[in-house]
Amino acid sequence: MTKMLDTQDLAAMIKAGMAHAKAHTIEKAPSVLKLPAARYFDPAIFAAELDRIFKRVPLLLAVTAELPKPGDFKSMVAVGVPVLLARGQDGVVRAFINSCSHRGTSVTTELAGNARRFVCPYHGWTFTQKGELMGIASADDFGEIDKSCYGLTPLPVTERGGMIWGIVDPKARLSFDAFLSGYDALLAHFGFENWHLFSSRVIPGPNWKIAYDGYLDFYHLPVLHKNTFGEDMFNQALYYAWGPHQRVQAPSPELLDFENRPEDEWTVESMMTGVWTIFPHVSIASFQGGGRSVMISQLLPGPTVDQSFTTQLYLMEKAPNAVEAAEAEAQFKFLEHVVRDEDYATGLRQQEALKNGGREHVLFGQNEGGAQLFHQWVDRLIATDDADLEQLFADQVRWLPGQDSNLRPGG
Ligand SMILES: [Fe+2]
């Protein structure tokens, strides 16, 4: 039986969006934020972000559609940590550090595949899908060890609504529930567990925060993207937050279409449009045409402050027919051009100018509350010690239409 999801929050956002669309207003942040420019190029700040954010909070490591069947696995490097995700014959996804307990090299070098067991390419030690050490090559020659102590190192992991989050530190203690702040229930409305992975690619980009700012920003759409898709786009946005996670919705006149139908006929699909971001590194943009689809952008910091890598995953609600596949392919190609040649090309120039131009701070307007909230969360996490981390998230409430709370940018 499928669980009925609560659509009340979705409807509340539509109603708030309609009111703003009629009045041509947004909810403004209380003040203009000045952010020190060094946040974008200082290697010490970058190192703190890796340790205090990326190694302590759950990251969206994969979507279910990448490893849907028993035995499917994915390997990746996230913030320098080699990670192996493996779905057991029992259907459960587990995460491990991809490092053999014998001498430490990665037990698989394949990025994806299907396997009953993992055979280390160095000396042939074998591990089960559950990470247990199964076999030691030439065990009699090797000598006695307690095999039960030498499995792969497990990482905290959870699979919810077709998305897989994990923490890349085996000693991490932050709970998924506190971190997700109820936002996973909203994302579950997509129903990604049944979607189809159409295509994926990786795009190099600038500093991860320069890149991420852009995903929360509609202000730039009709300017930077005027020659591609932005000419008639709205430059206003409404931001709704669940802990650090934010949904971005344009108060565009299209929302007024909802007025023509009674509320109980509003479809979940029609209420899920726009951009959904997952702190600290993911954006989900939804599209129509060629079948319902989304592009999930999973951003990971690179080895240095001025590099990032974005995996773009193009998911479709249904496996496409030939015509839909051609449309989706064209759309995905177009999005590569937009992100690489417009957003990230601008970001690369931005970081060079900030690093070498002597500017002390950059500005986020009252209309850029989403990015303000994002940078506040970056600061909060860097300032919060391990012992207080769970409470930091537990203390946050949702910021929904018309509500005032401590989540409000500048609050
Ligand atoms: Fe953009």
XYZ file of C-alpha atoms and ligand atoms in Angstrom:
412
model
C 0.000 0.000 0.000
C 1.347 3.415 -0.873
C 1.433 5.882 1.914
C -0.709 8.944 1.313
C 1.506 11.981 1.481
C 0.385 15.192 3.055
C -0.088 17.829 0.346
C -1.083 20.625 2.716
C 2.343 22.278 2.619
C 2.393 22.136 -1.173
C -1.004 23.807 -1.376
C 0.063 26.450 1.156
C 3.017 27.393 -1.040
C 0.785 27.634 -4.119
C -1.624 29.922 -2.291
C 1.175 32.141 -1.008
C 2.677 32.200 -4.501
C -0.671 33.273 -5.999
C -1.021 36.116 -3.503
C 2.478 37.342 -4.334
C 1.882 36.931 -8.074
C -1.213 39.144 -7.853
C 0.481 41.786 -5.725
C 3.802 41.573 -7.618
C 5.575 41.125 -4.293
C 8.041 38.779 -2.639
C 8.956 38.110 0.984
C 12.035 40.229 1.415
C 14.896 39.401 3.748
C 15.231 42.013 6.515
C 18.462 43.500 5.194
C 21.120 43.393 2.508
C 23.831 40.894 3.461
C 27.510 41.727 3.110
C 29.554 38.555 2.757
C 33.366 38.783 2.963
C 34.788 38.014 -0.474
C 37.442 35.770 1.106
C 34.728 33.169 1.726
C 35.074 32.289 -1.939
C 38.851 31.911 -2.232
C 40.508 31.474 1.190
C 41.941 27.915 1.382
C 41.611 27.861 5.201
C 37.889 28.653 4.989
C 37.515 25.997 2.307
C 39.268 23.404 4.512
C 36.906 24.261 7.378
C 33.904 23.833 5.082
C 35.050 20.348 4.081
C 35.617 19.277 7.690
C 32.669 21.016 9.334
C 30.062 20.681 6.591
C 30.801 18.070 3.931
C 32.233 15.490 6.322
C 29.575 15.946 9.005
C 26.239 16.249 7.218
C 24.492 13.724 4.975
C 25.253 14.186 1.281
C 22.974 13.079 -1.509
C 25.328 10.395 -2.798
C 23.023 8.784 -5.357
C 19.486 8.326 -6.549
C 17.744 4.966 -6.451
C 17.552 4.961 -10.263
C 21.351 4.622 -10.394
C 21.289 1.303 -8.511
C 17.730 -0.029 -8.644
C 18.304 -3.811 -8.605
C 19.762 -6.186 -6.008
C 23.503 -6.375 -6.577
C 23.725 -2.957 -8.246
C 26.539 -0.798 -6.961
C 28.044 2.641 -7.468
C 31.481 3.879 -6.521
C 32.499 7.505 -6.258
C 34.843 9.879 -4.527
C 33.089 12.428 -2.337
C 35.223 15.146 -0.720
C 38.270 12.924 -1.187
C 36.642 9.892 0.437
C 36.256 6.792 -1.753
C 32.683 5.591 -1.288
C 31.029 2.336 -2.346
C 27.241 2.049 -2.386
C 25.935 -1.491 -2.781
C 22.396 -2.824 -2.901
C 22.233 -6.259 -1.319
C 20.142 -9.209 -2.482
C 17.819 -8.118 0.348
C 17.195 -4.830 -1.512
C 18.896 -2.719 1.162
C 21.463 -0.102 0.116
C 24.638 -0.011 2.212
C 27.523 2.419 2.061
C 31.177 1.715 2.767
C 34.540 3.312 2.459
C 35.844 1.780 -0.759
C 39.052 0.522 0.815
C 40.223 -3.053 1.358
C 40.902 -4.073 4.961
C 44.134 -5.783 3.867
C 46.165 -2.887 2.494
C 43.615 -0.233 1.756
C 43.218 0.084 -1.986
C 39.737 0.385 -3.474
C 37.922 -2.939 -3.749
C 36.297 -1.868 -6.979
C 37.455 0.607 -9.590
C 34.240 0.417 -11.598
C 31.929 3.423 -11.261
C 28.813 1.261 -11.500
C 27.852 -2.351 -12.053
C 26.186 -5.393 -10.560
C 28.078 -7.810 -8.332
C 27.430 -10.540 -5.775
C 30.802 -9.833 -4.216
C 33.720 -7.445 -4.491
C 37.156 -8.836 -5.259
C 40.006 -6.511 -4.338
C 42.133 -5.994 -7.459
C 45.394 -5.972 -5.439
C 45.526 -9.388 -3.682
C 42.085 -10.830 -4.372
C 40.441 -10.536 -0.958
C 36.679 -10.791 -1.351
C 33.844 -8.919 0.349
C 30.093 -9.512 0.353
C 27.442 -6.972 -0.644
C 27.081 -6.380 3.097
C 30.758 -5.508 3.344
C 31.764 -8.668 5.231
C 35.201 -10.105 4.561
C 34.349 -13.352 2.799
C 37.644 -14.744 1.652
C 41.352 -14.178 2.184
C 43.517 -15.262 -0.751
C 45.831 -18.137 0.246
C 44.426 -17.948 3.759
C 46.719 -20.713 5.072
C 49.801 -18.842 3.947
C 48.536 -15.484 5.172
C 48.045 -16.422 8.808
C 45.319 -16.120 11.404
C 43.094 -13.017 11.669
C 39.543 -12.617 12.922
C 37.653 -12.123 9.656
C 34.669 -10.616 11.437
C 36.846 -7.627 12.372
C 37.978 -6.950 8.827
C 34.923 -6.059 6.820
C 34.639 -2.868 4.796
C 34.112 0.184 6.993
C 30.384 1.029 6.926
C 29.098 4.583 6.534
C 25.748 5.926 7.757
C 23.266 5.739 4.885
C 19.526 6.065 4.256
C 17.318 5.666 1.194
C 14.174 7.795 1.136
C 11.830 8.645 -1.717
C 14.239 7.372 -4.347
C 17.219 9.288 -2.975
C 20.230 7.952 -1.100
C 21.967 10.073 1.542
C 25.154 9.092 3.318
C 27.737 10.661 5.592
C 31.311 10.150 4.424
C 32.669 9.839 7.957
C 32.132 6.457 9.682
C 32.127 8.169 13.092
C 29.477 10.738 12.123
C 26.691 11.105 14.661
C 24.193 13.536 13.111
C 20.843 11.807 12.525
C 19.213 11.863 9.108
C 15.881 12.926 10.592
C 17.314 15.987 12.311
C 19.268 16.967 9.226
C 16.411 16.520 6.754
C 14.006 18.503 8.963
C 10.947 16.926 7.321
C 12.039 18.030 3.846
C 12.360 14.412 2.678
C 8.570 14.098 3.021
C 8.166 16.969 0.557
C 10.669 15.502 -1.907
C 8.875 12.157 -1.637
C 6.050 13.736 -3.657
C 8.227 13.317 -6.757
C 8.143 9.540 -6.277
C 11.707 9.173 -7.582
C 11.872 5.532 -6.463
C 10.056 4.624 -9.682
C 11.765 7.071 -12.046
C 14.155 6.206 -14.833
C 17.754 7.438 -15.160
C 17.977 8.794 -18.693
C 21.479 10.248 -18.736
C 24.249 11.749 -16.624
C 27.441 13.742 -16.974
C 29.974 15.653 -14.894
C 30.748 19.351 -15.386
C 33.737 21.067 -13.754
C 32.989 24.428 -12.183
C 34.179 27.161 -9.815
C 34.223 27.219 -5.995
C 31.288 25.166 -4.712
C 29.559 28.128 -3.060
C 29.863 30.306 -6.160
C 28.219 27.485 -8.085
C 25.590 26.831 -5.413
C 24.613 30.514 -5.094
C 23.448 30.306 -8.702
C 21.016 27.476 -8.014
C 19.232 29.614 -5.394
C 19.152 32.675 -7.631
C 16.348 33.652 -9.999
C 17.483 37.306 -10.010
C 20.007 36.519 -12.765
C 17.737 34.489 -15.033
C 16.549 37.185 -17.489
C 20.016 38.758 -17.613
C 22.685 36.061 -17.761
C 20.402 33.634 -19.590
C 18.736 36.135 -21.927
C 20.095 34.404 -25.037
C 19.103 30.889 -23.961
C 15.934 30.520 -21.895
C 15.728 33.568 -19.643
C 14.442 36.376 -21.846
C 10.907 36.323 -20.442
C 11.725 34.740 -17.094
C 10.720 36.238 -13.773
C 13.616 37.578 -11.705
C 11.722 37.233 -8.412
C 11.704 34.222 -6.133
C 9.969 32.964 -3.035
C 11.988 30.797 -0.655
C 10.604 28.166 1.670
C 12.873 26.403 4.119
C 12.938 23.154 6.046
C 16.045 23.458 8.158
C 18.767 24.385 5.641
C 16.890 22.944 2.639
C 14.973 25.305 0.379
C 12.330 25.231 -2.285
C 12.542 28.137 -4.743
C 9.367 29.238 -6.475
C 8.803 32.144 -8.878
C 5.686 34.230 -8.090
C 4.879 34.158 -11.789
C 1.413 34.765 -13.301
C 1.308 31.083 -14.314
C 0.472 30.310 -10.687
C -2.862 32.054 -11.172
C -4.003 29.083 -13.280
C -4.639 27.324 -9.965
C -7.495 29.734 -9.330
C -9.464 28.156 -12.164
C -9.643 24.801 -10.372
C -10.921 23.854 -6.922
C -8.116 23.024 -4.510
C -8.948 19.327 -4.319
C -8.197 19.080 -8.038
C -4.706 20.542 -7.751
C -2.366 17.751 -8.782
C 0.771 16.953 -6.825
C 2.715 17.162 -10.078
C 1.508 20.705 -10.794
C 2.390 21.766 -7.245
C 5.957 20.387 -7.444
C 7.321 22.711 -10.142
C 10.300 25.029 -9.728
C 13.582 24.367 -8.021
C 14.127 22.239 -4.917
C 17.511 22.456 -3.264
C 19.039 20.082 -0.757
C 21.691 21.569 1.506
C 24.617 21.780 1.051
C 25.057 20.698 -2.538
C 22.039 19.623 -4.588
C 19.474 21.291 -6.825
C 16.494 19.634 -8.458
C 14.975 21.487 -11.423
C 11.771 20.116 -12.907
C 10.707 20.192 -16.541
C 7.815 19.261 -18.770
C 8.062 18.289 -22.408
C 9.289 14.954 -23.722
C 7.617 13.471 -20.628
C 7.970 14.746 -17.069
C 11.614 15.024 -16.078
C 14.038 16.579 -13.618
C 17.685 17.448 -13.662
C 19.350 16.746 -10.348
C 22.607 18.668 -9.994
C 24.881 17.137 -7.380
C 27.712 19.495 -6.618
C 30.881 18.393 -4.839
C 33.858 20.543 -3.889
C 37.010 19.783 -5.861
C 40.507 19.255 -4.434
C 41.133 22.999 -4.129
C 39.021 26.015 -3.168
C 38.585 27.130 -6.782
C 37.249 23.856 -8.197
C 34.002 21.910 -8.007
C 32.418 19.070 -9.919
C 28.726 18.845 -10.704
C 27.110 15.567 -11.628
C 23.974 16.235 -13.632
C 21.488 13.383 -13.481
C 18.574 13.542 -15.900
C 15.663 11.529 -14.527
C 12.385 10.826 -16.308
C 9.169 9.775 -14.680
C 8.720 7.073 -17.313
C 11.160 5.395 -19.655
C 10.828 7.497 -22.836
C 9.750 6.386 -26.294
C 11.966 7.337 -29.236
C 10.405 10.770 -29.726
C 10.522 11.613 -26.011
C 14.108 10.368 -25.787
C 15.156 12.690 -28.608
C 13.473 15.635 -26.878
C 15.064 14.738 -23.551
C 18.482 14.419 -25.184
C 18.123 17.868 -26.742
C 16.976 19.349 -23.433
C 19.881 17.744 -21.539
C 22.392 19.030 -24.119
C 20.875 22.511 -23.837
C 21.197 22.433 -20.039
C 24.870 21.492 -20.324
C 25.452 24.578 -22.438
C 23.508 26.828 -20.047
C 25.282 25.636 -16.907
C 28.804 25.310 -18.327
C 28.954 28.270 -20.695
C 26.733 30.733 -18.845
C 26.544 29.952 -15.093
C 29.930 28.355 -14.450
C 31.807 30.508 -16.975
C 30.485 33.553 -15.105
C 31.391 31.952 -11.777
C 34.972 31.291 -12.900
C 35.388 34.962 -13.822
C 33.761 35.938 -10.529
C 36.213 33.933 -8.440
C 39.250 35.246 -10.321
C 38.080 38.820 -9.879
C 37.297 38.300 -6.186
C 40.636 36.639 -5.496
C 42.702 39.260 -7.289
C 40.531 42.358 -7.352
C 40.752 43.534 -3.757
C 36.991 43.698 -3.215
C 36.234 43.238 0.472
C 32.731 41.896 0.336
C 29.945 40.864 -2.005
C 26.257 41.664 -1.585
C 23.085 39.622 -1.325
C 19.949 41.728 -1.623
C 16.710 41.466 0.283
C 15.393 39.708 -2.811
C 18.131 37.062 -2.451
C 16.956 35.559 0.816
C 17.692 32.015 -0.339
C 21.400 32.623 -0.708
C 21.403 34.616 2.538
C 19.952 31.638 4.369
C 22.446 29.298 2.677
C 25.435 31.369 3.838
C 23.980 31.630 7.337
C 23.849 27.842 7.489
C 27.433 27.576 6.259
C 28.487 29.903 9.093
C 26.366 28.079 11.674
C 27.830 24.711 10.812
C 31.396 25.963 10.910
C 30.721 27.501 14.338
C 28.970 24.451 15.818
C 30.900 21.713 17.619
C 30.112 18.033 17.184
C 28.337 17.804 20.542
C 25.847 20.525 19.553
C 25.293 19.549 15.933
C 22.136 17.469 16.435
C 20.574 20.246 18.477
C 21.414 22.863 15.843
C 19.154 21.062 13.365
C 16.545 20.020 15.925
C 16.103 23.671 16.927
C 15.220 24.742 13.414
C 11.616 24.934 12.404
C 10.148 25.216 8.975
C 9.753 28.549 7.304
C 6.538 28.421 5.376
C 4.425 31.107 3.746
C 3.618 34.008 5.993
C 5.406 32.532 8.993
C 8.066 34.359 10.879
C 10.720 32.232 12.429
C 14.346 31.926 13.288
C 14.897 30.489 9.830
C 14.132 33.733 8.136
C 17.203 35.132 6.433
C 18.798 37.652 8.727
C 16.715 36.364 11.660
Fe 21.819 30.456 -14.029
